[in-house]
Amino acid sequence: MILLDGKKTSLEIQAEIAEEVKVLKANKGKTPHLAAILVGNDGASQTYVNAKVKACEHVGFQSSLFRYPEDFSEKDLLAKIDALNQDDSIDGFIVQLPLPKHIDVDKVIEQIHPDKDVDGFHPANVGKLVKNFPTYISATPFGIIKLLEHYKIETSGKHCVVIGRSQIVGLPMSILMGRNTYPGNCTVTLCHSRTQNIAEITRQADIIIVALGVPEFLKEDMVKEGAVVIDVGITRIDDPSKARGYRLVGDVDFEKVAPKSSYITPVPGGVGPMTITSLLCNTLLASQKK
Ligand code: GUN
């Protein structure tokens, strides 16, 4: 079993990004600038956004964080997005999800200008992804693709089972793994809450990508010997024995599944850091395009 070390891989990619930033600064006097909007007090979202800001500093990007209270109105959020769309000093921006319930997430995503949508969530960018046109690929699927590439994992002709059909992970992931390229060329099965006999399907998988948010969903008896296992889940579980009061648990029963796998991502330190690095890649691209 080989651990897919997202932390180490992302630091290597971040070193390359930092070099490109130096070139951009020297040649064009430009510093890539990522902005993030965070609405409300969701603990995990605050952690993720802080990590994104820290990663920007690490590679020499400028970053701006706009924080708003839980009761921030949809109208005001849309107006802020308009302002960022028009702000030439910002190359790309994200609106951290989830949003409070009174805000229509689809409306918010559609308000982001596709050229600044470094999360790759806008329907225009999703459409480009489906058409295999150049675009911003959403950060988590893009990070998984980079990890498979980095470890030179064979994907052609393999059966890839994606569990979870979310707009930001499962659905784009299933499209990427079926594309006629590397990594890709898989036979893809997309499983979701209505899928019957899921264990029968996962047992046939050469590559399993779990993005459900259900701690330790993927058990030992659901995985065939030698499978590649990618765990996107990261749930906080109360744990008084930890200084911060919780531990992070993935969607895979790691202890039992790891010995059966050929490759597996740890949680934390697998997909998470790759997601952040992919966001940096998209922001660099946005900055270079301008
Ligand atoms: N919430 C969970 N993952 C993401 C992500 O990749 N981007 C944004 N904007 N919100 C998220």
Tab-separated table of C-alpha atoms and ligand atoms in Angstrom:
chain	number	residue	atom	x	y	z
A	1	MET	CA	0.000	0.000	0.000
A	2	ILE	CA	1.291	3.408	-0.984
A	3	LEU	CA	0.026	6.512	0.755
A	4	LEU	CA	-1.000	9.292	-1.655
A	5	ASP	CA	0.634	12.153	0.201
A	6	GLY	CA	-1.379	15.231	-0.710
A	7	LYS	CA	0.543	17.436	1.680
A	8	LYS	CA	3.936	16.673	0.165
A	9	THR	CA	2.622	16.760	-3.408
A	10	SER	CA	0.877	20.069	-2.870
A	11	LEU	CA	4.038	21.625	-1.387
A	12	GLU	CA	5.963	20.548	-4.489
A	13	ILE	CA	3.344	22.108	-6.780
A	14	GLN	CA	3.234	25.236	-4.608
A	15	ALA	CA	7.016	25.608	-5.025
A	16	GLU	CA	6.488	25.605	-8.815
A	17	ILE	CA	3.690	28.175	-8.470
A	18	ALA	CA	5.951	30.399	-6.330
A	19	GLU	CA	8.569	30.321	-9.108
A	20	GLU	CA	5.967	31.365	-11.682
A	21	VAL	CA	4.835	34.175	-9.409
A	22	LYS	CA	8.404	35.478	-9.313
A	23	VAL	CA	8.485	35.455	-13.130
A	24	LEU	CA	5.130	37.268	-13.347
A	25	LYS	CA	6.330	39.884	-10.889
A	26	ALA	CA	9.656	40.379	-12.677
A	27	ASN	CA	8.225	40.487	-16.214
A	28	LYS	CA	4.857	42.138	-15.730
A	29	GLY	CA	5.047	43.665	-12.248
A	30	LYS	CA	1.998	41.573	-11.404
A	31	THR	CA	1.060	39.683	-8.236
A	32	PRO	CA	-1.814	37.170	-8.554
A	33	HIS	CA	-4.656	38.206	-6.289
A	34	LEU	CA	-7.313	35.827	-4.918
A	35	ALA	CA	-10.309	37.059	-2.948
A	36	ALA	CA	-12.642	34.966	-0.798
A	37	ILE	CA	-16.091	35.739	0.553
A	38	LEU	CA	-17.144	33.997	3.742
A	39	VAL	CA	-20.687	34.395	5.053
A	40	GLY	CA	-21.613	33.148	8.534
A	41	ASN	CA	-19.757	31.307	11.279
A	42	ASP	CA	-19.418	27.732	10.030
A	43	GLY	CA	-16.305	26.412	11.801
A	44	ALA	CA	-15.078	24.179	8.985
A	45	SER	CA	-15.563	26.946	6.387
A	46	GLN	CA	-13.513	29.346	8.522
A	47	THR	CA	-10.728	26.767	8.735
A	48	TYR	CA	-10.769	26.169	4.969
A	49	VAL	CA	-10.784	29.858	4.090
A	50	ASN	CA	-7.950	30.576	6.530
A	51	ALA	CA	-5.964	27.743	4.945
A	52	LYS	CA	-6.592	29.245	1.489
A	53	VAL	CA	-5.363	32.667	2.660
A	54	LYS	CA	-2.271	31.088	4.230
A	55	ALA	CA	-1.520	29.171	1.025
A	56	CYS	CA	-1.723	32.441	-0.942
A	57	GLU	CA	0.919	33.945	1.342
A	58	HIS	CA	3.065	30.828	0.944
A	59	VAL	CA	3.273	31.174	-2.860
A	60	GLY	CA	3.505	34.982	-2.921
A	61	PHE	CA	-0.081	35.768	-3.973
A	62	GLN	CA	-2.039	38.673	-2.633
A	63	SER	CA	-5.286	37.671	-0.924
A	64	SER	CA	-8.350	39.470	0.363
A	65	LEU	CA	-10.910	37.985	2.709
A	66	PHE	CA	-14.383	39.493	2.997
A	67	ARG	CA	-16.304	38.209	6.029
A	68	TYR	CA	-19.989	38.815	6.598
A	69	PRO	CA	-22.405	37.807	9.363
A	70	GLU	CA	-24.857	34.884	9.123
A	71	ASP	CA	-27.758	37.275	8.378
A	72	PHE	CA	-26.005	38.993	5.439
A	73	SER	CA	-28.653	39.425	2.751
A	74	GLU	CA	-28.609	37.724	-0.636
A	75	LYS	CA	-28.980	41.126	-2.280
A	76	ASP	CA	-25.895	42.492	-0.529
A	77	LEU	CA	-23.919	39.369	-1.371
A	78	LEU	CA	-24.842	39.669	-5.062
A	79	ALA	CA	-23.796	43.343	-4.960
A	80	LYS	CA	-20.424	42.388	-3.407
A	81	ILE	CA	-19.912	39.805	-6.149
A	82	ASP	CA	-20.640	42.468	-8.773
A	83	ALA	CA	-18.061	44.727	-7.167
A	84	LEU	CA	-15.434	41.953	-7.252
A	85	ASN	CA	-16.357	41.138	-10.874
A	86	GLN	CA	-15.509	44.730	-11.754
A	87	ASP	CA	-12.430	45.098	-9.556
A	88	ASP	CA	-9.430	44.856	-11.898
A	89	SER	CA	-7.025	44.330	-9.026
A	90	ILE	CA	-8.599	40.921	-8.285
A	91	ASP	CA	-7.800	38.046	-10.656
A	92	GLY	CA	-10.216	35.526	-9.220
A	93	PHE	CA	-12.489	34.988	-6.249
A	94	ILE	CA	-14.514	32.354	-4.457
A	95	VAL	CA	-17.613	32.335	-2.311
A	96	GLN	CA	-17.054	29.718	0.371
A	97	LEU	CA	-19.849	27.118	0.572
A	98	PRO	CA	-22.116	26.230	2.256
A	99	LEU	CA	-24.019	29.503	2.436
A	100	PRO	CA	-26.729	30.286	5.015
A	101	LYS	CA	-30.102	28.784	4.042
A	102	HIS	CA	-31.747	32.097	3.109
A	103	ILE	CA	-29.272	32.553	0.225
A	104	ASP	CA	-29.822	30.865	-3.154
A	105	VAL	CA	-26.470	29.267	-3.925
A	106	ASP	CA	-27.186	28.852	-7.658
A	107	LYS	CA	-28.010	32.539	-7.980
A	108	VAL	CA	-24.758	33.413	-6.205
A	109	ILE	CA	-22.632	31.166	-8.405
A	110	GLU	CA	-24.235	32.519	-11.571
A	111	GLN	CA	-23.417	36.051	-10.463
A	112	ILE	CA	-19.672	35.342	-10.456
A	113	HIS	CA	-18.066	36.324	-13.765
A	114	PRO	CA	-16.900	33.048	-15.396
A	115	ASP	CA	-13.419	34.546	-16.009
A	116	LYS	CA	-13.003	35.135	-12.270
A	117	ASP	CA	-14.678	31.895	-11.166
A	118	VAL	CA	-11.503	30.134	-10.014
A	119	ASP	CA	-13.639	27.535	-8.206
A	120	GLY	CA	-14.997	26.454	-11.608
A	121	PHE	CA	-18.570	26.382	-10.305
A	122	HIS	CA	-20.251	28.689	-12.856
A	123	PRO	CA	-22.481	26.838	-15.371
A	124	ALA	CA	-20.403	28.267	-18.235
A	125	ASN	CA	-17.256	26.706	-16.765
A	126	VAL	CA	-18.990	23.415	-15.971
A	127	GLY	CA	-20.190	23.357	-19.600
A	128	LYS	CA	-16.626	23.860	-20.815
A	129	LEU	CA	-15.455	21.021	-18.578
A	130	VAL	CA	-18.073	18.710	-20.104
A	131	LYS	CA	-16.988	19.784	-23.601
A	132	ASN	CA	-13.327	19.251	-22.656
A	133	PHE	CA	-12.551	22.899	-23.423
A	134	PRO	CA	-9.906	24.743	-21.372
A	135	THR	CA	-11.510	26.082	-18.189
A	136	TYR	CA	-11.148	26.333	-14.428
A	137	ILE	CA	-11.681	22.793	-13.167
A	138	SER	CA	-13.223	22.854	-9.703
A	139	ALA	CA	-10.553	22.553	-7.086
A	140	THR	CA	-11.262	19.192	-5.429
A	141	PRO	CA	-11.649	17.140	-8.638
A	142	PHE	CA	-8.658	18.998	-10.129
A	143	GLY	CA	-6.599	18.162	-7.028
A	144	ILE	CA	-7.494	14.465	-7.315
A	145	ILE	CA	-6.523	14.472	-10.987
A	146	LYS	CA	-3.163	16.046	-10.081
A	147	LEU	CA	-2.586	13.460	-7.352
A	148	LEU	CA	-3.285	10.547	-9.731
A	149	GLU	CA	-0.948	12.168	-12.245
A	150	HIS	CA	1.796	12.799	-9.690
A	151	TYR	CA	1.823	9.148	-8.599
A	152	LYS	CA	1.539	8.006	-12.255
A	153	ILE	CA	-1.470	5.840	-11.442
A	154	GLU	CA	-2.789	3.945	-14.458
A	155	THR	CA	-6.388	4.919	-15.217
A	156	SER	CA	-6.979	3.856	-18.817
A	157	GLY	CA	-9.575	1.100	-19.118
A	158	LYS	CA	-10.028	0.950	-15.353
A	159	HIS	CA	-13.403	0.875	-13.626
A	160	CYS	CA	-13.735	4.032	-11.540
A	161	VAL	CA	-16.574	4.222	-9.046
A	162	VAL	CA	-17.409	7.708	-7.780
A	163	ILE	CA	-19.639	7.796	-4.700
A	164	GLY	CA	-21.591	11.044	-4.327
A	165	ARG	CA	-23.040	13.238	-7.076
A	166	SER	CA	-22.445	16.711	-5.627
A	167	GLN	CA	-22.122	19.560	-8.106
A	168	ILE	CA	-18.681	20.474	-6.788
A	169	VAL	CA	-17.033	17.063	-6.425
A	170	GLY	CA	-18.815	13.858	-7.483
A	171	LEU	CA	-20.394	15.029	-10.712
A	172	PRO	CA	-17.350	16.820	-12.216
A	173	MET	CA	-15.114	13.986	-10.973
A	174	SER	CA	-17.156	11.420	-12.879
A	175	ILE	CA	-16.847	13.485	-16.060
A	176	LEU	CA	-13.092	13.975	-15.665
A	177	MET	CA	-12.417	10.280	-15.102
A	178	GLY	CA	-14.310	9.389	-18.288
A	179	ARG	CA	-12.495	11.907	-20.512
A	180	ASN	CA	-10.302	10.732	-23.377
A	181	THR	CA	-7.059	11.799	-21.726
A	182	TYR	CA	-4.732	10.941	-18.846
A	183	PRO	CA	-5.835	10.709	-16.073
A	184	GLY	CA	-9.110	9.494	-17.522
A	185	ASN	CA	-10.315	6.906	-20.025
A	186	CYS	CA	-12.028	5.070	-17.186
A	187	THR	CA	-15.321	3.266	-17.295
A	188	VAL	CA	-17.156	5.360	-14.733
A	189	THR	CA	-19.995	4.433	-12.399
A	190	LEU	CA	-21.543	7.277	-10.408
A	191	CYS	CA	-23.204	6.052	-7.202
A	192	HIS	CA	-25.535	8.107	-5.027
A	193	SER	CA	-28.192	7.852	-2.348
A	194	ARG	CA	-30.571	5.871	-4.601
A	195	THR	CA	-27.959	3.374	-5.764
A	196	GLN	CA	-28.877	-0.202	-4.899
A	197	ASN	CA	-26.345	-2.819	-3.780
A	198	ILE	CA	-23.550	-0.277	-3.647
A	199	ALA	CA	-21.056	-2.771	-2.165
A	200	GLU	CA	-21.499	-5.015	-5.214
A	201	ILE	CA	-20.527	-2.093	-7.414
A	202	THR	CA	-17.601	-0.838	-5.318
A	203	ARG	CA	-16.166	-4.375	-5.139
A	204	GLN	CA	-15.779	-4.230	-8.943
A	205	ALA	CA	-13.895	-0.938	-8.827
A	206	ASP	CA	-10.233	-0.451	-9.661
A	207	ILE	CA	-10.466	3.149	-8.457
A	208	ILE	CA	-12.935	4.340	-5.804
A	209	ILE	CA	-13.490	8.042	-5.140
A	210	VAL	CA	-15.698	8.644	-2.092
A	211	ALA	CA	-17.229	12.099	-1.671
A	212	LEU	CA	-20.217	11.621	0.601
A	213	GLY	CA	-19.404	13.278	3.908
A	214	VAL	CA	-20.406	10.122	5.810
A	215	PRO	CA	-17.588	9.156	8.196
A	216	GLU	CA	-16.056	5.724	7.487
A	217	PHE	CA	-18.738	4.843	4.918
A	218	LEU	CA	-16.410	2.711	2.777
A	219	LYS	CA	-15.720	-0.535	4.643
A	220	GLU	CA	-13.193	-3.285	4.073
A	221	ASP	CA	-15.734	-5.669	2.488
A	222	MET	CA	-16.674	-3.040	-0.122
A	223	VAL	CA	-13.188	-2.877	-1.636
A	224	LYS	CA	-11.364	-5.324	-3.856
A	225	GLU	CA	-7.734	-6.202	-3.213
A	226	GLY	CA	-5.402	-3.688	-4.902
A	227	ALA	CA	-7.947	-0.915	-5.469
A	228	VAL	CA	-6.941	2.752	-5.531
A	229	VAL	CA	-8.949	4.584	-2.856
A	230	ILE	CA	-9.458	8.353	-2.830
A	231	ASP	CA	-11.170	9.795	0.244
A	232	VAL	CA	-12.716	13.240	-0.179
A	233	GLY	CA	-14.656	13.208	3.093
A	234	ILE	CA	-13.526	15.258	6.049
A	235	THR	CA	-15.933	15.373	8.983
A	236	ARG	CA	-15.286	16.813	12.430
A	237	ILE	CA	-16.073	14.260	15.139
A	238	ASP	CA	-16.200	15.415	18.778
A	239	ASP	CA	-13.162	14.096	20.621
A	240	PRO	CA	-12.475	15.465	24.123
A	241	SER	CA	-9.047	13.767	24.094
A	242	LYS	CA	-7.882	16.257	21.424
A	243	ALA	CA	-6.771	19.762	22.364
A	244	ARG	CA	-9.140	21.303	19.765
A	245	GLY	CA	-12.036	19.070	20.891
A	246	TYR	CA	-12.521	17.166	17.630
A	247	ARG	CA	-10.780	14.866	15.174
A	248	LEU	CA	-11.091	14.711	11.401
A	249	VAL	CA	-12.546	11.559	9.889
A	250	GLY	CA	-12.769	10.644	6.212
A	251	ASP	CA	-15.410	8.678	4.294
A	252	VAL	CA	-13.185	5.585	4.353
A	253	ASP	CA	-12.576	3.168	7.231
A	254	PHE	CA	-8.869	3.823	6.746
A	255	GLU	CA	-7.437	1.300	9.226
A	256	LYS	CA	-9.245	-1.631	7.595
A	257	VAL	CA	-9.291	-0.482	3.968
A	258	ALA	CA	-5.657	0.697	3.707
A	259	PRO	CA	-4.075	-2.801	3.870
A	260	LYS	CA	-6.262	-3.926	0.923
A	261	SER	CA	-5.496	-0.892	-1.259
A	262	SER	CA	-2.670	-0.346	-3.719
A	263	TYR	CA	-2.858	3.420	-3.119
A	264	ILE	CA	-4.920	5.381	-0.610
A	265	THR	CA	-5.266	9.001	0.509
A	266	PRO	CA	-5.039	9.772	4.232
A	267	VAL	CA	-7.417	12.158	6.020
A	268	PRO	CA	-6.164	14.727	6.765
A	269	GLY	CA	-3.227	15.228	4.401
A	270	GLY	CA	-4.667	13.683	1.240
A	271	VAL	CA	-7.223	15.424	-0.943
A	272	GLY	CA	-7.584	18.557	1.262
A	273	PRO	CA	-4.181	20.139	0.573
A	274	MET	CA	-4.517	19.271	-3.131
A	275	THR	CA	-7.822	21.171	-3.267
A	276	ILE	CA	-6.168	24.317	-1.974
A	277	THR	CA	-3.227	23.972	-4.340
A	278	SER	CA	-5.580	23.544	-7.303
A	279	LEU	CA	-7.309	26.771	-6.354
A	280	LEU	CA	-3.902	28.461	-6.445
A	281	CYS	CA	-3.269	26.934	-9.906
A	282	ASN	CA	-6.569	28.331	-11.170
A	283	THR	CA	-5.794	31.759	-9.718
A	284	LEU	CA	-2.358	31.787	-11.340
A	285	LEU	CA	-4.034	30.909	-14.635
A	286	ALA	CA	-6.540	33.738	-14.179
A	287	SER	CA	-3.716	36.153	-13.504
A	288	GLN	CA	-1.684	34.976	-16.510
A	289	LYS	CA	-4.721	35.236	-18.795
A	290	LYS	CA	-5.301	38.888	-17.990
B	1	GUN	N1	-16.877	24.245	0.327
B	1	GUN	C1	-16.320	23.007	0.290
B	1	GUN	N2	-15.433	22.910	-0.727
B	1	GUN	C2	-15.430	24.098	-1.350
B	1	GUN	C3	-14.705	24.596	-2.474
B	1	GUN	O1	-13.896	23.931	-3.124
B	1	GUN	N3	-14.995	25.895	-2.805
B	1	GUN	C4	-15.889	26.653	-2.129
B	1	GUN	N4	-16.108	27.893	-2.548
B	1	GUN	N5	-16.583	26.202	-1.088
B	1	GUN	C5	-16.338	24.931	-0.705
